[in-house]
PQR file with spaces between the fields and no chain letter, atoms N, CA, C, O and H, PARSE charges and radii, in Angstrom:
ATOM       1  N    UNK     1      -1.930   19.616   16.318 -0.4000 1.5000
ATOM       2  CA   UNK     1      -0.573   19.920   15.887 -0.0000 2.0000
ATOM       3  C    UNK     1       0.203   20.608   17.000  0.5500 1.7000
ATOM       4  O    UNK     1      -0.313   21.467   17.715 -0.5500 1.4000
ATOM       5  N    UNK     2       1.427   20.211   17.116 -0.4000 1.5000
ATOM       6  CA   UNK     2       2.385   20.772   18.326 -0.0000 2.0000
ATOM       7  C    UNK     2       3.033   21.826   17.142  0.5500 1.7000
ATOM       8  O    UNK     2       3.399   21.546   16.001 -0.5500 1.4000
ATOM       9  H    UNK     2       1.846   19.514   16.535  0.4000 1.0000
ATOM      10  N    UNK     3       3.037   23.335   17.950 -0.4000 1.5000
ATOM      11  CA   UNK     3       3.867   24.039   17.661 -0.0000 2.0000
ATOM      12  C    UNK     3       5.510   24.196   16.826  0.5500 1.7000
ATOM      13  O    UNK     3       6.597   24.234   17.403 -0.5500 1.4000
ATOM      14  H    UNK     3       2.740   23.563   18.878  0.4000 1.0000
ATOM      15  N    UNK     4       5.343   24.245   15.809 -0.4000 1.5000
ATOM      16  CA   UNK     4       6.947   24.365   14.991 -0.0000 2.0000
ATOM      17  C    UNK     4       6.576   22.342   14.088  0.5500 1.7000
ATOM      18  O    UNK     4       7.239   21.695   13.278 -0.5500 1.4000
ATOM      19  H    UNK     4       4.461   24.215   15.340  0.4000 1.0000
ATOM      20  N    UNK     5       5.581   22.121   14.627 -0.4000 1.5000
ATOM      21  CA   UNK     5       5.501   20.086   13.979 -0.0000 2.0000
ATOM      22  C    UNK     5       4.183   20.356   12.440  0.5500 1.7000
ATOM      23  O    UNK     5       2.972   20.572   12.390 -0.5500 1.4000
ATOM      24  H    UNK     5       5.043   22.647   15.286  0.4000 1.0000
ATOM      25  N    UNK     6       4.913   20.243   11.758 -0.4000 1.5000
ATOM      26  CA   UNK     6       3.735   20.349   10.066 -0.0000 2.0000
ATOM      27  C    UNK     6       3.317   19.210   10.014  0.5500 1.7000
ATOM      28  O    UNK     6       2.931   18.931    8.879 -0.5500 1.4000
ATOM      29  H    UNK     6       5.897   20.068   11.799  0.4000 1.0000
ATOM      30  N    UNK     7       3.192   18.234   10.891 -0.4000 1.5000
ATOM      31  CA   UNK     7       2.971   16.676   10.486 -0.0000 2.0000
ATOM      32  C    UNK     7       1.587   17.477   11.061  0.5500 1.7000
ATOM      33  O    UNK     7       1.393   18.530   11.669 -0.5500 1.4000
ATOM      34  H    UNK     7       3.506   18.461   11.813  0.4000 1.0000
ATOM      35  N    UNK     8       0.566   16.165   10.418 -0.4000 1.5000
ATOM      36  CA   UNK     8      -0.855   16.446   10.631 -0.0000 2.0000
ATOM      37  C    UNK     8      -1.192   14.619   11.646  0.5500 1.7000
ATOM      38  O    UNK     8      -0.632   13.537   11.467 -0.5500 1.4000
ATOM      39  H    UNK     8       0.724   15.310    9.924  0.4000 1.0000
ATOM      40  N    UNK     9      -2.237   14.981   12.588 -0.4000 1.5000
ATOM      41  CA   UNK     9      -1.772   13.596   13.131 -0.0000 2.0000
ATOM      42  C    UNK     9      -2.882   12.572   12.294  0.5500 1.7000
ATOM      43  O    UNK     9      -3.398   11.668   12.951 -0.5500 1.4000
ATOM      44  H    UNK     9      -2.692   15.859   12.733  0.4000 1.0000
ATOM      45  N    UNK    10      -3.201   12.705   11.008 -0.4000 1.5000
ATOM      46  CA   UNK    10      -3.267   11.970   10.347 -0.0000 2.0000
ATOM      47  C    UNK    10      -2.438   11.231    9.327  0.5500 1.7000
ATOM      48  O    UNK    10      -2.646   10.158    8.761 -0.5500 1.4000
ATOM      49  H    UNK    10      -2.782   13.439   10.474  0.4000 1.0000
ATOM      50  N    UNK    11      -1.394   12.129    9.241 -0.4000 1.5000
ATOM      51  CA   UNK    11       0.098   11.224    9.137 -0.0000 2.0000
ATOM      52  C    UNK    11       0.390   10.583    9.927  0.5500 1.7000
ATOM      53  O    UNK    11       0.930    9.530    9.591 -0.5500 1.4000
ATOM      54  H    UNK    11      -1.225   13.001    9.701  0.4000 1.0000
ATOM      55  N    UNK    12       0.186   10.873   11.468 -0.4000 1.5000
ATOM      56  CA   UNK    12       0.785    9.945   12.281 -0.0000 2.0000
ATOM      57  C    UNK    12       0.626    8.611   12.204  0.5500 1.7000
ATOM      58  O    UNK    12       1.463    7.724   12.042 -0.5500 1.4000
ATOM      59  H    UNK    12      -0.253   11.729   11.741  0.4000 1.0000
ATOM      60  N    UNK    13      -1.215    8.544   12.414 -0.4000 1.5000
ATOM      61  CA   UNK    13      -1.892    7.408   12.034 -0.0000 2.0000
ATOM      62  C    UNK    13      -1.017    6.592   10.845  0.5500 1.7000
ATOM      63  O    UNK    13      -0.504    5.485   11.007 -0.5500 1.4000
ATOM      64  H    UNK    13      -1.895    9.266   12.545  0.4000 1.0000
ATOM      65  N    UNK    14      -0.966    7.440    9.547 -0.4000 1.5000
ATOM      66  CA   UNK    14      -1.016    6.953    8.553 -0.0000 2.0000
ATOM      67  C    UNK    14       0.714    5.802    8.795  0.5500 1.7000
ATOM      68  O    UNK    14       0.976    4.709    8.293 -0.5500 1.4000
ATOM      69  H    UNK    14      -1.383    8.339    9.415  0.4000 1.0000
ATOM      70  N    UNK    15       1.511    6.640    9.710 -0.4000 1.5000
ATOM      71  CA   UNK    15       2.779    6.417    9.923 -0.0000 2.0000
ATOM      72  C    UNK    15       2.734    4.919   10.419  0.5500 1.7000
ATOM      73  O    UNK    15       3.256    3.902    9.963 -0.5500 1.4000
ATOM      74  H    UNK    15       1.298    7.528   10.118  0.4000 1.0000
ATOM      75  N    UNK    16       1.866    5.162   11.595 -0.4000 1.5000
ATOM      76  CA   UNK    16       1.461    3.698   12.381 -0.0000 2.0000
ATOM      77  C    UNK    16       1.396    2.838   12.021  0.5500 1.7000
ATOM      78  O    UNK    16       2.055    1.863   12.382 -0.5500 1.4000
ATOM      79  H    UNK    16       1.442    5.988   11.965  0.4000 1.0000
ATOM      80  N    UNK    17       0.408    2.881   10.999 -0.4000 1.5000
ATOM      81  CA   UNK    17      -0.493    2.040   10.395 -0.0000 2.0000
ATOM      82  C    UNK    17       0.576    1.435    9.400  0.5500 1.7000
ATOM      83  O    UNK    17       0.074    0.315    9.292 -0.5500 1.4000
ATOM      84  H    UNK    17      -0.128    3.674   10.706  0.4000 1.0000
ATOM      85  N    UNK    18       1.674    1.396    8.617 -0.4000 1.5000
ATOM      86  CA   UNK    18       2.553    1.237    7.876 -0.0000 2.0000
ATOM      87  C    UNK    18       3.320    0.401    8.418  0.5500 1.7000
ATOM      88  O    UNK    18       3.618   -0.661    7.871 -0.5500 1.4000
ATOM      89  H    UNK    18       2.082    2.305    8.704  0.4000 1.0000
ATOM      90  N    UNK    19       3.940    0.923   10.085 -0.4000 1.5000
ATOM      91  CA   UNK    19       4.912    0.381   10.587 -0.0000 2.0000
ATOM      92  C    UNK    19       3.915   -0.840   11.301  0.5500 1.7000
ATOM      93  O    UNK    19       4.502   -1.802   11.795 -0.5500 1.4000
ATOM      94  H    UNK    19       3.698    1.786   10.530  0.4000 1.0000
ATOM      95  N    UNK    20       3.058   -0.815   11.330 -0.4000 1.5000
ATOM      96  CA   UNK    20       2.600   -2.034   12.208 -0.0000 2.0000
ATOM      97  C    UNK    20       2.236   -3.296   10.642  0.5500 1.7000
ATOM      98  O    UNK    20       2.313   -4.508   10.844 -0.5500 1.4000
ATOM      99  H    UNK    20       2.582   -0.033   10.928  0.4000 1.0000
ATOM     100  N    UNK    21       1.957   -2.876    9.562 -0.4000 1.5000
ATOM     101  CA   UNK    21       2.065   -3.350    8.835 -0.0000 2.0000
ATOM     102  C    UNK    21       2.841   -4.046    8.087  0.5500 1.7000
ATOM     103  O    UNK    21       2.479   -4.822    7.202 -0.5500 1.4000
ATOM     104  H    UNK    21       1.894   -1.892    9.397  0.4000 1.0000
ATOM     105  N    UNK    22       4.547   -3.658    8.595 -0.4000 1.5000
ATOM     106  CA   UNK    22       5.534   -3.865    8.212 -0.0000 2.0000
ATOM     107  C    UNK    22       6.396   -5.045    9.384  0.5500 1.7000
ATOM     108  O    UNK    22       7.413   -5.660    9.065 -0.5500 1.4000
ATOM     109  H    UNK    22       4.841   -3.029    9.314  0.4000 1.0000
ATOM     110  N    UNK    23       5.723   -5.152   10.722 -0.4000 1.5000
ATOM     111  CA   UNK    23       5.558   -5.350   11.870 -0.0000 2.0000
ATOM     112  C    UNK    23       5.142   -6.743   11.735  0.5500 1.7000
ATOM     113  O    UNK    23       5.959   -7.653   11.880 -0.5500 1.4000
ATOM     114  H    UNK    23       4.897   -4.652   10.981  0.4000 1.0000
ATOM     115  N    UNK    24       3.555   -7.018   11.387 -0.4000 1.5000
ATOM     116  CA   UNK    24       3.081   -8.329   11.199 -0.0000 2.0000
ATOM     117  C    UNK    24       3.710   -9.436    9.625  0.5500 1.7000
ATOM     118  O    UNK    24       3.877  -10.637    9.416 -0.5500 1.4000
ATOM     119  H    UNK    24       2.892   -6.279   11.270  0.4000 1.0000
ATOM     120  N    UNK    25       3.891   -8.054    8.781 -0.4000 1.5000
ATOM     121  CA   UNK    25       4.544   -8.855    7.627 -0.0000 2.0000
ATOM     122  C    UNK    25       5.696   -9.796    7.891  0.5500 1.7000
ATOM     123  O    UNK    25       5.831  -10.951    7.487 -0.5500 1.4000
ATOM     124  H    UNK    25       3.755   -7.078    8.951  0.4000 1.0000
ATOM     125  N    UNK    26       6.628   -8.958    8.771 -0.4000 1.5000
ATOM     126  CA   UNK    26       8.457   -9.344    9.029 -0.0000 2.0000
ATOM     127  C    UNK    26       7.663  -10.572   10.041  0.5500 1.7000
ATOM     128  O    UNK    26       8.251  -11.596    9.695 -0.5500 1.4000
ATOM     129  H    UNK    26       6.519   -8.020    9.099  0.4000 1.0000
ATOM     130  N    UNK    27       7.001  -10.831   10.725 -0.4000 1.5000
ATOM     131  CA   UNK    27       6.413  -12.045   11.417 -0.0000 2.0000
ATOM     132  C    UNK    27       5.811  -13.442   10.899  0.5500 1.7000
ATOM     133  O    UNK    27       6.110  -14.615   11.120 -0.5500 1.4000
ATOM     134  H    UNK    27       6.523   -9.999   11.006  0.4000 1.0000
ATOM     135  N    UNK    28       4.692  -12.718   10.001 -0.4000 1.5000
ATOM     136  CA   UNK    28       4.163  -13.691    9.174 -0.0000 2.0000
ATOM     137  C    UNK    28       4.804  -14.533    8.100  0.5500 1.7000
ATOM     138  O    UNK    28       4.880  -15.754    7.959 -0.5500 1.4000
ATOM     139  H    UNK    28       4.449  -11.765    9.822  0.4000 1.0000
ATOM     140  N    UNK    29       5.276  -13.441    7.332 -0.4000 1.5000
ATOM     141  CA   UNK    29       6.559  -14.184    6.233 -0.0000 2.0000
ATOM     142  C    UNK    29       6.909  -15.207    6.152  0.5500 1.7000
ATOM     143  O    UNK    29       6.525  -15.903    5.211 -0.5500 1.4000
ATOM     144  H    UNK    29       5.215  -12.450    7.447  0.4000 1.0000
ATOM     145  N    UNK    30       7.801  -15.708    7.140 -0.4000 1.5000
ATOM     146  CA   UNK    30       8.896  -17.001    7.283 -0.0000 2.0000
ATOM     147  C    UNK    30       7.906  -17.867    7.440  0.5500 1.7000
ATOM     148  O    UNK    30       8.286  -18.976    7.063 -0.5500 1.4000
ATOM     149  H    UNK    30       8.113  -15.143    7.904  0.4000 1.0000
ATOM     150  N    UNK    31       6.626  -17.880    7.886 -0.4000 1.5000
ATOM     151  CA   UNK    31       5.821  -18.933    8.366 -0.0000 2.0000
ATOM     152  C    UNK    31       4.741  -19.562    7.168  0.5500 1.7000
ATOM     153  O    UNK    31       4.033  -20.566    7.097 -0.5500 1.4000
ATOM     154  H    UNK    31       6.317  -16.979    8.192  0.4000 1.0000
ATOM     155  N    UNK    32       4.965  -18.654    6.476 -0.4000 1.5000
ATOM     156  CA   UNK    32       4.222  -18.789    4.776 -0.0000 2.0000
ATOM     157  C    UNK    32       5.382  -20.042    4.009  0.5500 1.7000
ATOM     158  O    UNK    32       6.603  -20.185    3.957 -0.5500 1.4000
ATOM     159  H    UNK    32       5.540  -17.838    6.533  0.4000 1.0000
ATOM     160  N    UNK    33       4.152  -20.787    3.489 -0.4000 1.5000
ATOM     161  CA   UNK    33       4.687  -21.581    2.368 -0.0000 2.0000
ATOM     162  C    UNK    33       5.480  -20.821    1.237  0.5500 1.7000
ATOM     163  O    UNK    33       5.160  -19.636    1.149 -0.5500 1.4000
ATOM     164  H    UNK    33       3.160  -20.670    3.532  0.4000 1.0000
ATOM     165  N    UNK    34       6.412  -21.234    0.385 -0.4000 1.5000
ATOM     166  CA   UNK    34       6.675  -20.655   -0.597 -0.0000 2.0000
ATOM     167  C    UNK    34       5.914  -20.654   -1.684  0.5500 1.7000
ATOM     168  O    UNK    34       6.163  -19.888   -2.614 -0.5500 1.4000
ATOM     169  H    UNK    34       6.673  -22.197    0.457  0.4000 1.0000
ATOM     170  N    UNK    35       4.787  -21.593   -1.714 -0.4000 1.5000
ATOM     171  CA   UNK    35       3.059  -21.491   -2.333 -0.0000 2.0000
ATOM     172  C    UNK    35       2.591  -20.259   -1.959  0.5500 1.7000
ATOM     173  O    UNK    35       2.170  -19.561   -2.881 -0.5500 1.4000
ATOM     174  H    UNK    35       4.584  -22.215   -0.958  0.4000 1.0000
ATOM     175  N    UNK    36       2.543  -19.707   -0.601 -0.4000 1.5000
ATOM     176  CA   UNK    36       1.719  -19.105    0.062 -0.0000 2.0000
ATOM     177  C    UNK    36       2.384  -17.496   -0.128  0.5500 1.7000
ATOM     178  O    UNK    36       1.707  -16.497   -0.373 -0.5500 1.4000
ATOM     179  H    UNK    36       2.885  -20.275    0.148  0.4000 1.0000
ATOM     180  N    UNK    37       3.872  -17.529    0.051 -0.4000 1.5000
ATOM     181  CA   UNK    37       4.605  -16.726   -0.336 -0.0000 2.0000
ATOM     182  C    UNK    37       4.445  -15.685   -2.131  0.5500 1.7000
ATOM     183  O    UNK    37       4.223  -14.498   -2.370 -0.5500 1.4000
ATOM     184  H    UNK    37       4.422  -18.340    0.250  0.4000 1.0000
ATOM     185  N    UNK    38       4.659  -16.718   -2.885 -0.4000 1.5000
ATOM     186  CA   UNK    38       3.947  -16.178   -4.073 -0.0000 2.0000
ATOM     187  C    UNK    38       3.023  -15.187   -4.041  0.5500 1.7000
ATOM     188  O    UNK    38       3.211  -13.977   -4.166 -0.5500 1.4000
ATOM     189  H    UNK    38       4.839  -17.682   -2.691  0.4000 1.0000
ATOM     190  N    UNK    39       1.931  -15.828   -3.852 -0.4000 1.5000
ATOM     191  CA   UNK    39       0.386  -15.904   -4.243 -0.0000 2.0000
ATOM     192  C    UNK    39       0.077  -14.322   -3.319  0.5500 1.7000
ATOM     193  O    UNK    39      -0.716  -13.478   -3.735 -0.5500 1.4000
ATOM     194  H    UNK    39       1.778  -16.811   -3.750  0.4000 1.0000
ATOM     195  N    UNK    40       0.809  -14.184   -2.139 -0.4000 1.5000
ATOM     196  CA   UNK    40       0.600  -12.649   -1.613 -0.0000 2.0000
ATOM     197  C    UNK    40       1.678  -11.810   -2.585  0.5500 1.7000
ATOM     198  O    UNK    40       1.473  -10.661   -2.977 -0.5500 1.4000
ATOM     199  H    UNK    40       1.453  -14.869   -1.801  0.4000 1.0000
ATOM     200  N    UNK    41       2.647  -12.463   -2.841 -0.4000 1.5000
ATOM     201  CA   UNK    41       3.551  -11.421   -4.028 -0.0000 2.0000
ATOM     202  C    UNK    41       2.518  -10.994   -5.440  0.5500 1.7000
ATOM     203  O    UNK    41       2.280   -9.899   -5.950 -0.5500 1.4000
ATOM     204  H    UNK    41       2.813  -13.396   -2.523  0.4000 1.0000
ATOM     205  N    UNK    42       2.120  -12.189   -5.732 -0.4000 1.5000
ATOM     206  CA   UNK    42       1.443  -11.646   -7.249 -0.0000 2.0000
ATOM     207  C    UNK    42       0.265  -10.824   -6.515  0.5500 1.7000
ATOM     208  O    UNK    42       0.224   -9.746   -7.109 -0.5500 1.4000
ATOM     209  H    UNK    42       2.313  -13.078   -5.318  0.4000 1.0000
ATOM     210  N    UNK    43      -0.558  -10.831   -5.658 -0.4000 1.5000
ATOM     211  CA   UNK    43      -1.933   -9.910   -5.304 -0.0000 2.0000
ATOM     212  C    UNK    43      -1.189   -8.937   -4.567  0.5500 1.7000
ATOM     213  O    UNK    43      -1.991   -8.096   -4.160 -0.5500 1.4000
ATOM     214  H    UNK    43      -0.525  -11.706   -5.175  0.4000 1.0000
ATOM     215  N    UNK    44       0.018   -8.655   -4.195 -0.4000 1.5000
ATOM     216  CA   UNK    44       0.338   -7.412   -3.965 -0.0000 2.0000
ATOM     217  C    UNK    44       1.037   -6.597   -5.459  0.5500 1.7000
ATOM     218  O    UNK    44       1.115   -5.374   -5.577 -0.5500 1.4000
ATOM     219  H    UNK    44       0.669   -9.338   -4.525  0.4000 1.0000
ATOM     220  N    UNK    45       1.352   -7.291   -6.180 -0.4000 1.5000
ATOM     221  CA   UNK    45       1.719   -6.693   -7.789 -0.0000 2.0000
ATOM     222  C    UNK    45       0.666   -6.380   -8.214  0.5500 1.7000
ATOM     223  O    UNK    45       0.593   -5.180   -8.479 -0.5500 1.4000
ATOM     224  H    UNK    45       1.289   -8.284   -6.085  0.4000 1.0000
ATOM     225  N    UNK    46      -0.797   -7.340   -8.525 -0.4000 1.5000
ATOM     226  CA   UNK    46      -2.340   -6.870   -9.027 -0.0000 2.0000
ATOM     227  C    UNK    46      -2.581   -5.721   -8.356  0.5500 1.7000
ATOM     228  O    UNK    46      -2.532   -4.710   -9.057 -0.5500 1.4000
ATOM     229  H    UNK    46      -0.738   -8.315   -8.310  0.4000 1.0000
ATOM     230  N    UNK    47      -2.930   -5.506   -6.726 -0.4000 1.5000
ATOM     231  CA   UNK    47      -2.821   -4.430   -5.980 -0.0000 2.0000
ATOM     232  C    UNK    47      -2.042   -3.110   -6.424  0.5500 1.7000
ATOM     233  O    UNK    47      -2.696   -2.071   -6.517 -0.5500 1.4000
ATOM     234  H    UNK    47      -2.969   -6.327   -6.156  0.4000 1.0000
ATOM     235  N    UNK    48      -0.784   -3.102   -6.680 -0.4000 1.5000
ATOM     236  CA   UNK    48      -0.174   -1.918   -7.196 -0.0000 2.0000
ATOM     237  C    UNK    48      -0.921   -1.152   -8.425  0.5500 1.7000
ATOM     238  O    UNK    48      -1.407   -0.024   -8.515 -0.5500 1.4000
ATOM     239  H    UNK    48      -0.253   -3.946   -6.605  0.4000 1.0000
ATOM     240  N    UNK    49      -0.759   -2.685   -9.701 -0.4000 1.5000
ATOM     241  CA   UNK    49      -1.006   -2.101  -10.739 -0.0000 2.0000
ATOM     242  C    UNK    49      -2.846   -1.886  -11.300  0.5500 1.7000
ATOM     243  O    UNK    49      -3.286   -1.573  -12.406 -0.5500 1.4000
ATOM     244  H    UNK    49      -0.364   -3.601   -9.628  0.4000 1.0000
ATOM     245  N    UNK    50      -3.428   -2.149  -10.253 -0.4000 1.5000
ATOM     246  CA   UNK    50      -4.503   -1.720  -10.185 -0.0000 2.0000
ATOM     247  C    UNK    50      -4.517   -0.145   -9.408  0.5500 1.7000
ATOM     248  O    UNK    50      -5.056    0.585  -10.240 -0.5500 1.4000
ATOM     249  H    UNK    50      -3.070   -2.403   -9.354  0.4000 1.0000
ATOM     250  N    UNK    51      -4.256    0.471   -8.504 -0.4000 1.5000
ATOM     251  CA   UNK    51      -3.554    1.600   -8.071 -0.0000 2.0000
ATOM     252  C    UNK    51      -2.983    2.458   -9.100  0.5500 1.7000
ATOM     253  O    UNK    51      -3.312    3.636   -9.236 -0.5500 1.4000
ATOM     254  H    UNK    51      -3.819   -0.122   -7.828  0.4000 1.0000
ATOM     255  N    UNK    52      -2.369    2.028   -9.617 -0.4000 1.5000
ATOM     256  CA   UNK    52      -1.426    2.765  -10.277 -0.0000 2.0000
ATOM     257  C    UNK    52      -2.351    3.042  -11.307  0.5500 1.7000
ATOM     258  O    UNK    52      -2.114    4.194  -11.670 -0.5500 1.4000
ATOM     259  H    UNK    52      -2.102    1.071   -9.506  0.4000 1.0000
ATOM     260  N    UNK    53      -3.688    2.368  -12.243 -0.4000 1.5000
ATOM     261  CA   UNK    53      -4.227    2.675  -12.968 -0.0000 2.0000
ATOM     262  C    UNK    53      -5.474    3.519  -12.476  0.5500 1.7000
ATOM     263  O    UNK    53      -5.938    4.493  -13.068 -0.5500 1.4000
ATOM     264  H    UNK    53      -3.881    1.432  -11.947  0.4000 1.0000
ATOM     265  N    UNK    54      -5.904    3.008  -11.363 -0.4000 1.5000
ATOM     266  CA   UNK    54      -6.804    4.073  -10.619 -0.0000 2.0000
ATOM     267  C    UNK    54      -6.057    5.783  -10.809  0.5500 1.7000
ATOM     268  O    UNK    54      -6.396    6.675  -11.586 -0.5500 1.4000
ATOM     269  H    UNK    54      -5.527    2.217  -10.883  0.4000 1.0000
ATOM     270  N    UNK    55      -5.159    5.771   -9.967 -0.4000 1.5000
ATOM     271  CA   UNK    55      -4.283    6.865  -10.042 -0.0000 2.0000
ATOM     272  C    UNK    55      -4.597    7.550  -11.763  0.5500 1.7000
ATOM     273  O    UNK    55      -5.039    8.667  -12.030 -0.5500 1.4000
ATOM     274  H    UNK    55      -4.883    5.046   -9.335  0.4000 1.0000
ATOM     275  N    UNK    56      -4.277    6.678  -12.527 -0.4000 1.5000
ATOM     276  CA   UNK    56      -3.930    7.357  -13.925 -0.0000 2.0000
ATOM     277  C    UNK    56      -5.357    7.657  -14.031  0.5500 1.7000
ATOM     278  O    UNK    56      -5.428    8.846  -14.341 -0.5500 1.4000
ATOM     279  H    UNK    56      -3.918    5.770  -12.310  0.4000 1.0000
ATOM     280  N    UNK    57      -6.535    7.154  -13.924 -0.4000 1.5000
ATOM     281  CA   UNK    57      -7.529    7.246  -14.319 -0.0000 2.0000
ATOM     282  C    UNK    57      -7.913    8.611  -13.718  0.5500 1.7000
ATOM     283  O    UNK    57      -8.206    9.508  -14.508 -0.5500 1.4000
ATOM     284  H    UNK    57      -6.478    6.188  -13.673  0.4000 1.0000
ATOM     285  N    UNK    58      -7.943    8.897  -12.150 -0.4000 1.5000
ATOM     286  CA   UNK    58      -8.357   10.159  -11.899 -0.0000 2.0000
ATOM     287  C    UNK    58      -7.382   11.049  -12.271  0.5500 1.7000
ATOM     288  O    UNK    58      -7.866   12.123  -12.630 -0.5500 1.4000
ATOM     289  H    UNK    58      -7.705    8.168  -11.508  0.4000 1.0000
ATOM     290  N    UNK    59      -6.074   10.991  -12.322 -0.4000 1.5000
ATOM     291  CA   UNK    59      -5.422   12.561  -13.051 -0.0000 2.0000
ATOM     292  C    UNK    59      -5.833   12.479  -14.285  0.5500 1.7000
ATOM     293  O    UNK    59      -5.732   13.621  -14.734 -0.5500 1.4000
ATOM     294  H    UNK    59      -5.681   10.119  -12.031  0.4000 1.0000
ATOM     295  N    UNK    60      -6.405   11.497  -15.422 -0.4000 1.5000
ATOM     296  CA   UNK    60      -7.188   12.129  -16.509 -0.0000 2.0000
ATOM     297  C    UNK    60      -8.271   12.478  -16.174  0.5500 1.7000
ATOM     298  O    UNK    60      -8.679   13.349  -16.943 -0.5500 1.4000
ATOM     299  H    UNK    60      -6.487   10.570  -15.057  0.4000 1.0000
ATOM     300  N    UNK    61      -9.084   12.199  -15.270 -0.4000 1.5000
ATOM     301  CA   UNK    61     -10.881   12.812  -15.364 -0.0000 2.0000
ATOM     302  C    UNK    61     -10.147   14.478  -15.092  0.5500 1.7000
ATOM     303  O    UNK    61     -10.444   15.403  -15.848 -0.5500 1.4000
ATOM     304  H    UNK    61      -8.752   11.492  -14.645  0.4000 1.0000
ATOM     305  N    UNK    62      -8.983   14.706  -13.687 -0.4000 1.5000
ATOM     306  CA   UNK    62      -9.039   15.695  -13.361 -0.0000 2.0000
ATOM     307  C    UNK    62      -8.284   16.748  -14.469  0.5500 1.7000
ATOM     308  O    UNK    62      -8.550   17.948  -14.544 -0.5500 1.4000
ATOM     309  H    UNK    62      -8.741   13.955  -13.073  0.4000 1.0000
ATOM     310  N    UNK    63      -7.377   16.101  -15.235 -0.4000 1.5000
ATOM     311  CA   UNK    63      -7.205   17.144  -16.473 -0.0000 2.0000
ATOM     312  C    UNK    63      -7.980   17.151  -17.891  0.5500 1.7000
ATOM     313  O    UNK    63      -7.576   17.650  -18.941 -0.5500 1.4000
ATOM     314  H    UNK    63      -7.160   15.126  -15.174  0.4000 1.0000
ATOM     315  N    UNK    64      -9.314   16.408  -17.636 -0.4000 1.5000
ATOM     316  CA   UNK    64     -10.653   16.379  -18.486 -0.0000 2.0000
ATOM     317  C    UNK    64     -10.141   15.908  -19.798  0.5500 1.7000
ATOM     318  O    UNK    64     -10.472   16.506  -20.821 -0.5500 1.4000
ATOM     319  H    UNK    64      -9.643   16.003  -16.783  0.4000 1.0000
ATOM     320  N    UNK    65      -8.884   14.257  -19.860 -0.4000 1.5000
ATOM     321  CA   UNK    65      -8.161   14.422  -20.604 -0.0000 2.0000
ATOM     322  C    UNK    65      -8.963   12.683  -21.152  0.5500 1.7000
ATOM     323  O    UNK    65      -8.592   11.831  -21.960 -0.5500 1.4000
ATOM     324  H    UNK    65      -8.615   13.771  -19.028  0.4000 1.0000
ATOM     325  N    UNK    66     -10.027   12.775  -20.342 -0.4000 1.5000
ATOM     326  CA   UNK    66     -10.393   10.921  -21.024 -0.0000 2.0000
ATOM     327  C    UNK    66     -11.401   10.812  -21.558  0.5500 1.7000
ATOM     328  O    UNK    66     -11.740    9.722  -22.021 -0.5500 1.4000
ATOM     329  H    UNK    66     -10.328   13.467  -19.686  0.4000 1.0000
């Protein structure tokens, strides 16, 4: 950590790792079928809402609520 900087440089990473992600997407995209296009839309929706239930699942173990 640099002096007066609260970022941890595992944010940084984490920062990177996002923008380079966002990087190959804006590339790959246009070159995808609109078959192909889909099919990463719906497994990035499964992806979320699998997340999102993970998520729910550990704030109930952690408020001993399940």
């Amino acid at each position: 950590l640099v002096a007066g900087d609260s970022r941890s440089p595992i944010a940084d990473v984490h920062e990177d790792g996002a923008m380079l992600f966002a990087k190959i997407r804006a590339e790959v995209w246009p070159l995808l079928t609109a078959d192909q296009q889909q099919k990463v839309a719906t497994l990035q929706t499964r992806m979320r809402e699998r997340g999102d239930e993970s998520l729910k699942n550990l704030d109930e173990f952690l408020r001993g609520t399940n």
